[in-house]
């Protein structure tokens, strides 16, 4: 059944006529898709369309299920390549705008990491604390809903979902239908390995070397860098990212100390350092640590060094350290205005030199971007605290996950189509090929580790260089410039195949009334006419139908009234060439054709509303970057 909150969202925003007309139903599975042409409807949901996206917002639910199974998919941008990548978030309350915000973060994250994949995100409306059996049923049902978009989106784990859930999805949709799968499927297990956390620590390590370059800026003129044993770290959110970040800090910077951590139960603070190994073990076993450590250790007087505990978790942000790592799912961990719902106000924050964002904090929402700008004007520009933006540093997870596509699964290891959905049969297949999958997993892990190191060190270098060269830039602006520069490079390379939309097609013997009905029902004004061999023989437009009515020939065959000399584009045609063809031939749309077969279509509306503004913006950013370097 449809989740109640999703039904309320749909009924409150989308008119009933549109809801019924555009919902596609099959075997109880329902899909409703909105895109840039539905800007007014998306705006009512809090989604602001801009030159980057979103490309697609899908509502999905299963009417035939006894459980509430449904959620949202947002494919934000495919400039870097298709499909898009991003995690599945499962929460009781989540909105399409929430998923769009996260999808935009993935667009920028994948671009910053120079990965050949777009940005996407999915959200399931369900209780993450449900029984294991119900949780698995929901994941399986949602996987079947996602199958329709396998060419546009590949999911990974996020809040409320796990690597084990990705195995469930892969059992339903195939090995290439999910990321961060277990090693037995050749996966990279980003949660288990702490892939995102590793990026945070690499960024911290690199910034310790780079931060002296910022002393050319007035707010950093008195910057004093700590000795290795003076590097102290606070971690807000001792979870999948925060706990692994603490563990990996000990491995890469053994002299550094984690002096404070927080979770849902409260926070721990010890200036001499916290027992990271013990806390990590507690987290692996119980999920939360601060309250349990207080009851088992502090009350019994067992810690060797004084450690304080408080149930006010947000007060961790009042403590001081060299580096603060926000790793909890909180957008505004610091706020300026009293009306802002934040973990801590900037007036009460501790004394820090560096913030390395482990959690996803980016949002394209104008109000949130304004709040972020206000925060950075105080924290960075006045207090002299460098902020390493989330998608520049916590991209380790998507980098590791991407290797499962970059190093593809060999055909002989793909689960046979007839076996999909049969968990026992798939498990037997995996055991039969265990040696090959283990080798594949090792290769992907090695590739992910090397690529993560290179990308995040490069991002930190670019961030510091941009800030040092331009005193007017804020860290959030510099980070966005880095990602948009990557998008600019790819946008200039895009072809007709990359941007085309589906094109309605009919056979040459189809009645004209049926063709006219397709135009009325759809949102385009051109239809491809195919011959008996499925090749393109002509196109029919609203102009052709209008002319037939005026000339009294509308009772004839399509062949008599269709346009036979078709202007088309090949799949490799570049955007400027497509624009030139549309202008010179004074047409508004044309099919994309390869060897007589229609692949899709491009139109002036599509280009004008989405790709030309994006390309122009990309060129402007690239020009701005060249000017800054000169």
Tab-separated table of C-alpha atoms in Angstrom, residues 238-239 263-265 278-293 296-297:
chain	number	residue	atom	x	y	z
A	238	UNK	CA	29.782	8.594	16.637
A	239	UNK	CA	28.151	6.500	13.928
A	263	UNK	CA	25.737	10.436	19.883
A	264	UNK	CA	22.012	10.319	20.618
A	265	UNK	CA	22.654	9.635	24.330
A	278	UNK	CA	37.029	0.655	23.396
A	279	UNK	CA	34.448	3.128	22.107
A	280	UNK	CA	34.637	1.649	18.609
A	281	UNK	CA	34.007	-1.807	20.038
A	282	UNK	CA	30.997	-0.538	21.978
A	283	UNK	CA	29.634	1.102	18.842
A	284	UNK	CA	30.033	-2.066	16.790
A	285	UNK	CA	28.190	-4.018	19.479
A	286	UNK	CA	25.486	-1.601	20.599
A	287	UNK	CA	25.248	1.295	18.119
A	288	UNK	CA	25.539	3.987	20.804
A	289	UNK	CA	28.428	4.517	23.220
A	290	UNK	CA	28.297	7.608	25.405
A	291	UNK	CA	25.609	6.575	27.882
A	292	UNK	CA	26.894	3.010	28.071
A	293	UNK	CA	30.483	4.173	28.651
A	296	UNK	CA	30.039	1.009	32.724
A	297	UNK	CA	33.225	3.043	33.179
